[in-house]
Short mmCIF file of C-alpha atoms and ligand atoms in Angstrom, two decimals:
data_model
loop_
_atom_site.label_atom_id
_atom_site.label_comp_id
_atom_site.label_asym_id
_atom_site.label_seq_id
_atom_site.Cartn_x
_atom_site.Cartn_y
_atom_site.Cartn_z
CA MET A 16 102.13 128.62 127.42
CA THR A 17 99.47 125.98 126.94
CA THR A 18 98.61 123.73 129.85
CA LEU A 19 96.94 120.38 129.29
CA ARG A 20 95.43 117.86 131.66
CA ALA A 21 94.72 114.30 130.57
CA GLY A 22 92.99 111.18 131.74
CA SER A 23 92.61 107.74 130.19
CA ALA A 24 90.94 104.36 130.44
CA THR A 25 91.31 101.09 128.56
CA ASP A 26 89.51 97.78 128.77
CA VAL A 27 89.57 94.40 127.05
CA GLY A 28 85.78 94.57 126.47
CA GLN A 29 83.20 91.81 126.83
CA VAL A 30 84.27 89.44 124.08
CA ARG A 31 88.00 89.52 123.38
CA SER A 32 90.48 87.52 125.44
CA ASN A 33 93.27 90.09 125.37
CA ASN A 34 93.64 93.83 125.00
CA GLN A 35 95.58 94.72 121.85
CA ASP A 36 95.10 98.46 122.31
CA SER A 37 97.90 100.62 123.71
CA LEU A 38 97.97 104.21 124.90
CA PHE A 39 100.42 106.75 126.15
CA LEU A 40 100.29 109.92 128.19
CA ALA A 41 103.63 111.67 128.18
CA GLU A 42 102.64 114.68 130.24
CA ALA A 43 106.10 116.25 130.22
CA GLU A 44 106.23 116.22 126.42
CA THR A 45 102.49 117.02 126.15
CA LEU A 46 102.28 113.96 123.93
CA TYR A 47 99.29 111.61 123.94
CA GLY A 48 98.24 108.68 121.80
CA VAL A 49 96.12 105.59 121.21
CA ALA A 50 97.03 102.58 119.07
CA ASP A 51 94.78 99.64 118.16
CA GLY A 52 96.79 96.59 117.17
CA MET A 53 95.76 93.70 114.96
CA GLY A 54 97.28 90.36 113.99
CA GLY A 55 97.15 86.85 115.40
CA HIS A 56 98.97 85.46 118.44
CA GLN A 57 100.59 88.38 120.21
CA GLY A 58 101.01 90.40 117.00
CA GLY A 59 98.42 93.09 117.70
CA GLU A 60 99.71 93.78 121.17
CA VAL A 61 103.30 93.96 119.98
CA ALA A 62 102.44 96.28 117.09
CA SER A 63 100.40 98.75 119.15
CA ALA A 64 102.96 98.75 121.98
CA MET A 65 105.77 99.40 119.50
CA ALA A 66 103.79 102.23 117.89
CA VAL A 67 103.24 104.17 121.11
CA GLU A 68 106.75 103.54 122.38
CA LEU A 69 108.48 104.58 119.16
CA VAL A 70 106.33 107.64 118.57
CA GLU A 71 106.99 108.78 122.11
CA ARG A 72 110.72 108.25 121.63
CA HIS A 73 111.03 109.89 118.21
CA ALA A 74 108.63 112.83 118.39
CA THR A 75 111.35 114.96 119.92
CA GLU A 76 110.56 118.33 118.38
CA ARG A 77 107.54 120.52 118.94
CA THR A 78 106.40 120.32 115.30
CA LEU A 79 103.78 118.45 113.34
CA ASP A 80 106.53 117.23 111.01
CA SER A 81 108.42 115.67 113.88
CA LEU A 82 105.26 113.88 114.99
CA ARG A 83 104.62 112.65 111.46
CA GLN A 84 108.21 111.51 111.10
CA ALA A 85 108.01 109.59 114.39
CA VAL A 86 104.97 107.73 113.05
CA ARG A 87 106.88 106.81 109.92
CA VAL A 88 109.79 105.52 111.98
CA ALA A 89 107.40 103.41 114.04
CA ASN A 90 105.77 102.12 110.87
CA ARG A 91 109.05 100.93 109.43
CA ALA A 92 110.14 99.29 112.68
CA ILE A 93 106.84 97.38 112.96
CA PHE A 94 106.99 96.42 109.29
CA GLU A 95 110.51 95.06 109.66
CA LYS A 96 109.73 93.18 112.85
CA ALA A 97 106.64 91.65 111.25
CA GLY A 98 108.80 90.45 108.36
CA ALA A 99 111.54 89.06 110.59
CA ASP A 100 109.44 87.18 113.13
CA ARG A 101 107.19 84.41 111.85
CA ASP A 102 104.85 84.67 114.85
CA LEU A 103 104.36 88.37 114.24
CA HIS A 104 103.86 88.11 110.50
CA GLY A 105 101.02 90.34 109.30
CA MET A 106 100.76 92.39 112.45
CA GLY A 107 99.77 96.03 112.20
CA THR A 108 98.28 98.85 114.19
CA THR A 109 96.36 102.07 113.97
CA LEU A 110 97.66 105.19 115.66
CA VAL A 111 96.30 108.55 116.70
CA ALA A 112 98.42 111.01 118.65
CA LEU A 113 98.49 114.66 119.57
CA ARG A 114 100.93 117.06 121.11
CA VAL A 115 101.54 120.76 121.67
CA VAL A 116 103.69 122.28 118.93
CA ASP A 117 105.07 125.71 118.18
CA GLY A 118 102.94 127.74 115.80
CA PRO A 119 103.64 131.15 114.27
CA ASP A 120 101.37 132.78 116.85
CA GLY A 121 102.06 130.61 119.85
CA ASP A 122 101.16 127.07 120.79
CA GLU A 123 99.10 124.84 118.57
CA ILE A 124 97.86 121.30 119.01
CA ALA A 125 99.07 118.95 116.31
CA TRP A 126 97.37 115.62 115.72
CA VAL A 127 98.19 112.68 113.45
CA ASN A 128 96.22 109.66 112.31
CA VAL A 129 96.76 106.36 110.50
CA GLY A 130 93.91 103.82 110.49
CA ASP A 131 90.50 103.99 112.15
CA SER A 132 91.19 105.19 115.65
CA ARG A 133 89.90 108.74 115.99
CA VAL A 134 90.66 112.24 117.22
CA TYR A 135 87.67 114.35 118.27
CA LEU A 136 87.47 117.88 119.61
CA LEU A 137 84.74 119.05 121.96
CA ARG A 138 84.54 122.83 121.65
CA ASP A 139 81.63 125.01 122.73
CA ASP A 140 79.79 121.79 123.65
CA LYS A 141 80.03 120.57 120.06
CA LEU A 142 81.84 117.32 119.23
CA ILE A 143 83.82 117.53 116.00
CA GLN A 144 85.62 114.54 114.50
CA LEU A 145 89.01 115.85 113.35
CA SER A 146 90.47 112.69 111.81
CA HIS A 147 89.16 110.67 108.89
CA ASP A 148 89.15 106.88 109.12
CA HIS A 149 91.31 104.97 106.68
CA SER A 150 88.79 102.21 106.18
CA LEU A 151 86.85 100.55 103.39
CA VAL A 152 83.57 101.79 104.84
CA GLU A 153 84.84 105.37 104.98
CA ASP A 154 85.77 105.13 101.30
CA LEU A 155 82.30 103.84 100.43
CA LEU A 156 80.74 106.62 102.51
CA ARG A 157 82.81 109.24 100.74
CA ASP A 158 81.77 107.83 97.35
CA GLY A 159 78.15 108.03 98.42
CA GLN A 160 77.71 104.25 98.20
CA LEU A 161 76.70 103.98 101.87
CA THR A 162 74.74 106.15 104.28
CA GLU A 163 76.05 106.97 107.77
CA ASP A 164 73.55 104.51 109.24
CA GLU A 165 74.54 101.74 106.88
CA ALA A 166 78.21 102.39 107.58
CA ALA A 167 77.70 102.11 111.33
CA VAL A 168 76.53 98.50 111.02
CA HIS A 169 78.49 97.45 107.93
CA PRO A 170 79.92 93.92 108.44
CA GLN A 171 83.27 94.96 106.95
CA ARG A 172 83.68 98.16 108.90
CA ASN A 173 86.87 96.85 110.50
CA ILE A 174 88.69 96.56 107.17
CA LEU A 175 91.43 99.19 107.05
CA THR A 176 92.88 100.83 104.00
CA ARG A 177 95.87 102.16 105.93
CA ALA A 178 97.76 100.99 109.04
CA LEU A 179 101.24 100.94 110.53
CA GLY A 180 103.39 97.87 109.78
CA ILE A 181 101.77 96.90 106.49
CA ASP A 182 104.14 98.63 104.10
CA LEU A 183 107.64 100.06 104.11
CA ASP A 184 106.28 103.58 104.08
CA VAL A 185 102.99 105.06 105.21
CA GLN A 186 101.08 108.24 104.56
CA VAL A 187 100.32 110.04 107.81
CA ASP A 188 97.31 112.37 108.10
CA GLY A 189 97.73 115.33 110.39
CA ALA A 190 96.88 118.95 111.08
CA THR A 191 97.14 121.58 113.75
CA VAL A 192 94.45 123.28 115.79
CA LEU A 193 94.63 126.49 117.80
CA PRO A 194 93.88 125.51 121.38
CA PHE A 195 91.46 127.47 123.57
CA THR A 196 90.80 127.04 127.24
CA GLY A 197 87.93 124.60 127.64
CA ASP A 198 88.79 122.61 124.51
CA ARG A 199 88.60 118.90 125.13
CA PHE A 200 90.34 116.43 122.82
CA LEU A 201 89.27 112.81 122.69
CA LEU A 202 91.50 110.06 121.30
CA CYS A 203 89.92 106.62 121.06
CA SER A 204 90.02 103.21 119.40
CA ASP A 205 87.06 101.93 117.36
CA GLY A 206 85.91 99.89 120.34
CA LEU A 207 84.42 103.13 121.66
CA PHE A 208 82.61 104.67 118.72
CA ASN A 209 81.32 101.36 117.38
CA GLU A 210 79.40 100.89 120.65
CA VAL A 211 78.64 104.46 121.72
CA SER A 212 76.94 107.08 119.55
CA SER A 213 78.62 110.45 119.10
CA ASP A 214 75.70 112.09 120.91
CA GLN A 215 76.34 109.88 123.92
CA MET A 216 80.05 110.60 123.72
CA ALA A 217 79.44 114.35 123.59
CA SER A 218 77.04 114.18 126.52
CA VAL A 219 79.58 112.36 128.72
CA LEU A 220 82.32 114.81 127.74
CA ARG A 221 80.06 117.75 128.62
CA ARG A 222 78.93 116.27 131.92
CA LEU A 223 82.13 114.98 133.54
CA ALA A 224 84.75 117.64 134.08
CA ASP A 225 87.52 115.31 135.20
CA PRO A 226 89.26 113.82 132.13
CA GLY A 227 89.95 110.51 133.87
CA GLU A 228 86.34 110.15 134.97
CA ALA A 229 85.07 111.02 131.52
CA ALA A 230 87.39 108.40 129.96
CA SER A 231 86.24 105.72 132.42
CA GLU A 232 82.59 106.53 131.84
CA LEU A 233 83.04 106.27 128.05
CA VAL A 234 84.67 102.85 128.46
CA ARG A 235 81.84 101.77 130.77
CA LEU A 236 79.25 102.81 128.16
CA ALA A 237 81.09 100.91 125.43
CA ASN A 238 81.02 97.78 127.57
CA GLU A 239 77.36 98.33 128.26
CA GLY A 240 76.78 98.70 124.53
CA GLY A 241 78.26 95.24 123.90
CA GLY A 242 82.00 95.68 124.35
CA ARG A 243 82.72 93.62 121.24
CA ASP A 244 86.22 95.04 120.91
CA ASN A 245 88.96 96.44 123.09
CA ILE A 246 88.13 99.97 124.22
CA THR A 247 90.68 102.72 124.78
CA VAL A 248 89.99 106.37 125.54
CA VAL A 249 92.31 109.32 126.22
CA VAL A 250 90.78 112.68 127.12
CA VAL A 251 93.03 115.75 126.93
CA ASP A 252 91.78 119.07 128.29
CA VAL A 253 93.18 122.50 127.51
CA VAL A 254 93.14 124.03 130.99
CA ASP A 255 95.08 127.12 130.00
CA ASP A 256 95.71 128.54 126.54
CA GLY A 257 98.13 131.22 127.69
CA GLY A 258 95.57 134.03 127.51
CA ARG A 259 94.46 133.46 123.94
CA SER A 260 90.74 133.08 124.63
CA ALA A 261 90.76 136.03 127.03
CA ALA A 262 92.25 138.20 124.28
CA ALA A 263 89.84 136.73 121.77
CA SER A 264 86.74 137.49 123.81
CA ALA A 265 87.97 141.03 124.47
CA LEU A 266 88.22 141.53 120.74
CA MET A 267 84.87 139.93 120.14
CA ALA A 268 83.21 142.20 122.66
CA ALA A 269 84.56 145.15 120.72
CA ASP A 270 83.47 143.74 117.41
CA ALA A 271 79.98 144.34 116.12
CA SER A 272 80.72 142.43 112.94
CA ARG A 273 80.59 139.13 114.77
CA LEU A 274 76.84 139.23 114.23
CA VAL A 275 77.51 138.32 110.63
CA SER A 276 80.09 135.68 111.40
CA PRO A 277 79.99 132.47 109.36
CA GLY A 278 77.35 129.88 110.15
CA PRO A 279 77.82 126.96 112.51
CA GLU A 280 78.90 124.70 109.65
CA ALA A 281 82.18 126.55 109.25
CA ASP A 282 84.86 124.58 111.03
CA PRO A 283 86.72 127.14 113.09
CA THR A 284 89.33 124.71 114.29
CA ALA A 285 91.06 123.71 111.11
CA VAL A 286 94.43 125.22 110.45
CA PRO A 287 95.85 123.25 107.52
CA ALA A 288 99.08 121.48 108.32
CA GLU A 289 100.62 122.41 105.04
CA PRO A 290 99.26 125.84 104.14
CA PRO A 291 98.15 126.31 100.56
CA ALA A 292 100.13 128.44 98.16
CA GLU A 293 97.51 131.18 98.31
CA GLU A 294 98.90 132.00 101.70
CA GLU A 295 101.88 133.63 100.10
CA LEU A 296 99.61 136.39 98.88
CA PHE A 297 99.57 137.54 102.45
CA ALA A 298 103.32 137.69 102.86
CA GLY A 299 103.40 135.05 105.55
CA ARG A 300 100.49 136.35 107.66
CA ARG A 301 99.59 132.82 108.49
CA SER A 302 96.61 133.68 110.63
CA SER A 303 94.87 135.03 107.57
CA LEU A 304 94.41 131.53 106.18
CA PRO A 305 90.95 131.31 104.65
CA VAL A 306 89.84 128.44 106.86
CA ALA A 307 90.79 130.05 110.14
CA THR A 308 89.04 133.28 109.61
CA ASP A 309 86.14 133.38 111.98
CA ASP A 310 85.90 133.94 115.67
CA TYR A 311 88.85 131.76 116.45
CA GLY A 312 91.35 132.33 113.70
CA ALA A 313 91.26 136.06 113.14
CA GLU A 314 92.06 137.17 116.65
CA VAL A 315 95.26 135.21 116.98
CA ASP A 316 96.75 137.43 114.33
CA ASP A 317 97.70 139.72 117.19
CA PRO A 318 95.86 138.78 120.35
CA PHE A 319 97.39 141.60 122.35
CA GLY A 320 96.75 144.35 119.81
CA GLU A 321 95.04 147.55 120.92
CA LEU A 322 91.30 147.29 120.98
CA ASP A 323 90.92 150.52 119.00
CA HIS A 324 92.57 148.95 116.05
CA ALA A 325 91.09 145.57 116.53
CA ARG A 326 87.77 146.27 114.93
CA THR A 327 88.95 147.71 111.64
CA ARG A 328 91.72 145.18 111.34
CA ARG A 329 89.34 142.37 112.06
CA ILE A 330 86.86 143.49 109.45
CA THR A 331 89.59 144.02 106.87
CA TRP A 332 90.98 140.58 107.48
CA ARG A 333 87.54 139.08 107.38
CA VAL A 334 86.69 140.72 104.05
CA LEU A 335 90.04 139.74 102.62
CA ALA A 336 89.69 136.19 103.87
CA PHE A 337 86.18 136.02 102.49
CA VAL A 338 87.37 137.12 99.06
CA VAL A 339 90.15 134.55 99.14
CA LEU A 340 87.69 131.85 100.19
CA LEU A 341 85.33 132.89 97.41
CA LEU A 342 88.14 132.78 94.85
CA LEU A 343 89.21 129.37 96.12
CA VAL A 344 85.67 128.00 95.84
CA LEU A 345 85.30 129.53 92.40
CA GLY A 346 88.63 128.06 91.37
CA VAL A 347 87.59 124.63 92.53
CA VAL A 348 84.25 124.83 90.73
CA VAL A 349 85.78 126.05 87.49
CA GLY A 350 88.51 123.45 87.79
CA ALA A 351 85.98 120.69 88.36
CA ILE A 352 83.90 121.75 85.38
CA GLY A 353 87.00 121.98 83.22
CA TRP A 354 88.19 118.63 84.46
CA SER A 355 84.88 116.92 83.76
CA ALA A 356 84.65 118.63 80.39
CA SER A 357 88.14 117.45 79.50
CA LYS A 358 87.18 113.88 80.43
CA THR A 359 84.45 113.63 77.79
CA TYR A 360 84.68 113.17 74.05
CA PHE A 361 82.30 113.64 71.19
CA VAL A 362 82.11 112.69 67.55
CA THR A 363 80.95 115.22 64.96
CA PHE A 364 81.79 116.56 61.52
CA GLU A 365 84.92 118.60 61.05
CA GLY A 366 84.48 120.06 57.59
CA ASP A 367 83.44 117.13 55.45
CA ARG A 368 84.92 114.44 57.68
CA VAL A 369 83.87 112.66 60.86
CA ALA A 370 86.18 113.67 63.71
CA VAL A 371 86.70 113.12 67.46
CA PHE A 372 86.81 116.07 69.81
CA ARG A 373 87.78 116.23 73.44
CA GLY A 374 85.38 118.25 75.60
CA GLN A 375 81.71 118.92 75.10
CA PRO A 376 79.85 120.07 71.98
CA GLY A 377 79.81 123.86 71.99
CA GLY A 378 82.27 123.94 74.89
CA VAL A 379 81.70 124.52 78.59
CA LEU A 380 82.47 127.96 80.06
CA PHE A 381 85.68 128.88 78.33
CA PHE A 382 86.81 125.28 77.84
CA ASP A 383 86.60 124.88 74.07
CA PRO A 384 86.52 121.43 72.56
CA GLN A 385 89.85 120.21 71.18
CA LEU A 386 90.11 118.34 67.90
CA GLU A 387 91.68 114.96 68.70
CA ASP A 388 91.48 113.02 65.48
CA THR A 389 89.95 113.22 61.99
CA THR A 390 88.78 110.01 60.33
CA GLU A 391 88.62 109.06 56.65
CA ILE A 392 84.85 108.82 56.82
CA THR A 393 83.15 111.54 54.80
CA ARG A 394 79.76 113.10 55.43
CA ASP A 395 78.28 111.42 52.35
CA GLU A 396 79.42 107.99 53.45
CA VAL A 397 77.65 108.23 56.78
CA PRO A 398 74.24 106.53 56.61
CA PRO A 399 71.62 109.31 56.39
CA ALA A 400 69.81 107.98 59.49
CA ILE A 401 72.86 108.62 61.68
CA ARG A 402 73.89 111.93 60.16
CA PRO A 403 71.76 114.26 62.35
CA ALA A 404 73.08 112.66 65.56
CA ILE A 405 76.67 113.18 64.46
CA GLU A 406 75.84 116.66 63.30
CA ALA A 407 74.66 117.46 66.83
CA GLY A 408 77.74 115.80 68.34
CA LYS A 409 77.63 112.30 69.84
CA GLU A 410 79.07 112.29 73.37
CA PHE A 411 81.16 109.62 75.08
CA GLY A 412 82.63 109.23 78.54
CA SER A 413 86.03 108.16 77.27
CA ARG A 414 88.20 108.20 74.20
CA SER A 415 88.00 104.43 73.87
CA ALA A 416 84.19 104.56 73.83
CA ALA A 417 84.35 107.17 71.08
CA ASP A 418 86.83 104.98 69.18
CA ARG A 419 84.57 101.96 69.51
CA TYR A 420 81.73 103.99 68.06
CA LEU A 421 83.93 105.07 65.15
CA ILE A 422 84.97 101.48 64.43
CA ASN A 423 81.28 100.54 64.32
CA LEU A 424 80.56 103.49 62.09
CA GLN A 425 83.41 102.53 59.76
CA THR A 426 82.01 99.00 59.59
CA GLN A 427 78.56 100.33 58.72
CA VAL A 428 80.04 102.56 56.06
CA ASP A 429 82.06 99.65 54.62
CA ASP A 430 78.99 97.42 54.67
CA ALA A 431 76.92 100.08 52.95
CA ILE A 432 79.56 100.50 50.23
CA ALA A 433 79.88 96.73 49.88
CA ALA A 434 76.10 96.35 49.73
CA THR A 435 75.74 98.82 46.89
CA SER A 436 78.64 97.08 45.10
CA THR A 437 77.15 93.61 45.50
CA THR A 438 73.79 94.86 44.34
CA THR A 439 75.48 96.11 41.22
CA SER A 440 77.41 92.87 40.84
CA THR A 441 74.35 90.63 41.14
CA SER A 442 72.46 92.68 38.62
CA THR A 443 75.33 92.57 36.15
CA SER A 444 76.78 89.14 36.90
CA THR A 445 73.95 87.13 35.46
CA SER A 446 76.16 86.55 32.46
CA THR A 447 79.30 85.62 34.45
CA THR A 448 80.11 82.07 35.48
CA ALA A 449 80.73 82.61 39.18
CA PRO A 450 77.49 82.70 41.19
CA ALA A 451 77.46 85.99 43.07
CA THR A 452 75.89 84.42 46.14
CA THR A 453 78.96 82.31 47.00
CA ALA A 454 81.38 85.20 46.86
CA PRO A 455 81.71 87.30 49.98
CA PRO A 456 80.74 90.93 49.36
CA THR A 457 84.25 92.26 49.68
CA THR A 458 85.70 89.99 47.04
CA ALA A 459 82.66 90.33 44.83
CA ALA A 460 83.10 94.05 44.58
CA PRO A 461 86.29 94.12 42.49
CA THR A 462 84.84 91.65 39.93
CA THR A 463 82.37 94.26 38.83
CA VAL A 464 85.04 96.84 38.08
CA PRO A 465 86.36 95.42 34.85
MN1 LIG B 517 89.68 97.88 117.59
#
């Protein structure tokens, strides 16, 4: 049985005239959330209030799916209200929420996200951002078009790519995390992290044990930092994980192999919401998921197992999980290479004719080039200057680029043929009446035939 304790704080900030953020702490249902509304007049307030109210009402089951479904219900209700009420037209809201759900090996914490409010987890004094923002800036970051520093001050960092109330349906991000005593979850609107660095946030969360005090201090810092937006913070502490961490540390103490545990970059907290198909290899042993394999994931397989058996089992699972992870990574790499190879085209000779292939000259790994099309252009017709390049294979990023090249080549070939014909015609047409210079090359050519 997991026990949580939560505290919260919200403030209008230093600049705005009203607070369009909403939050909820439904202790009995272990359900917590933050919503950041937007839209003129009262729209933002209405949207965020509707989001928290409807999610609280509809997340009735202890599952991630139920939480997701509740967010979709809220989305549709906000969307319909925005369409029906002129004053509320265009309103929308972000939403982050978490709750305790039933996992295969006991309680888990499920979280969901739409928009740019965030869910963080402080574990072992390290602050990890669990959710990804649905914002323009996040997209640019992911594409490598912005650095973290540039993103933090980007003038359009409030532009969302996803929110509740904007469309009839919405895609809801979410996942589950195995809770351990001492874990501290932070839900917040962008008014916090746009004013307070994650180092500052982590330091407050480490320093102040009371969740309410920590939340208030974070809001105070955001105001001190400028308070240019509404600020809302919910801090949720795992005060009891039902003995999971006690069992885990007992196993760890008995386990010499932890010395070679994965590096600090490995995210121990992620248990995918929808497990990949590879999981079936393990006949439903969900705790063997490749991502949850280190000091947190492996133990929950059977936290109350005998210590004698723990060590061998742990090593076996770790080796197995490592192999699966390796295969997954390999699969992704091979897939990516194959994918990129299949996206390129090249032009070369196929027998005596110019042809288009899909892939790369000579192939990549075991991805052989595929013949796409053979043209009418023969090797002899190709101007000698271009021949070596085509021989080697001329590469293009797309089929249309390759086609454009072939059209150009065809034109050059035609021109070359026409040129030789007109040369012949001028040399022989001195006796004919029509001056060769006035006739276009293409029409001049046939006159020489008879
Ligand atoms: Mn905001």
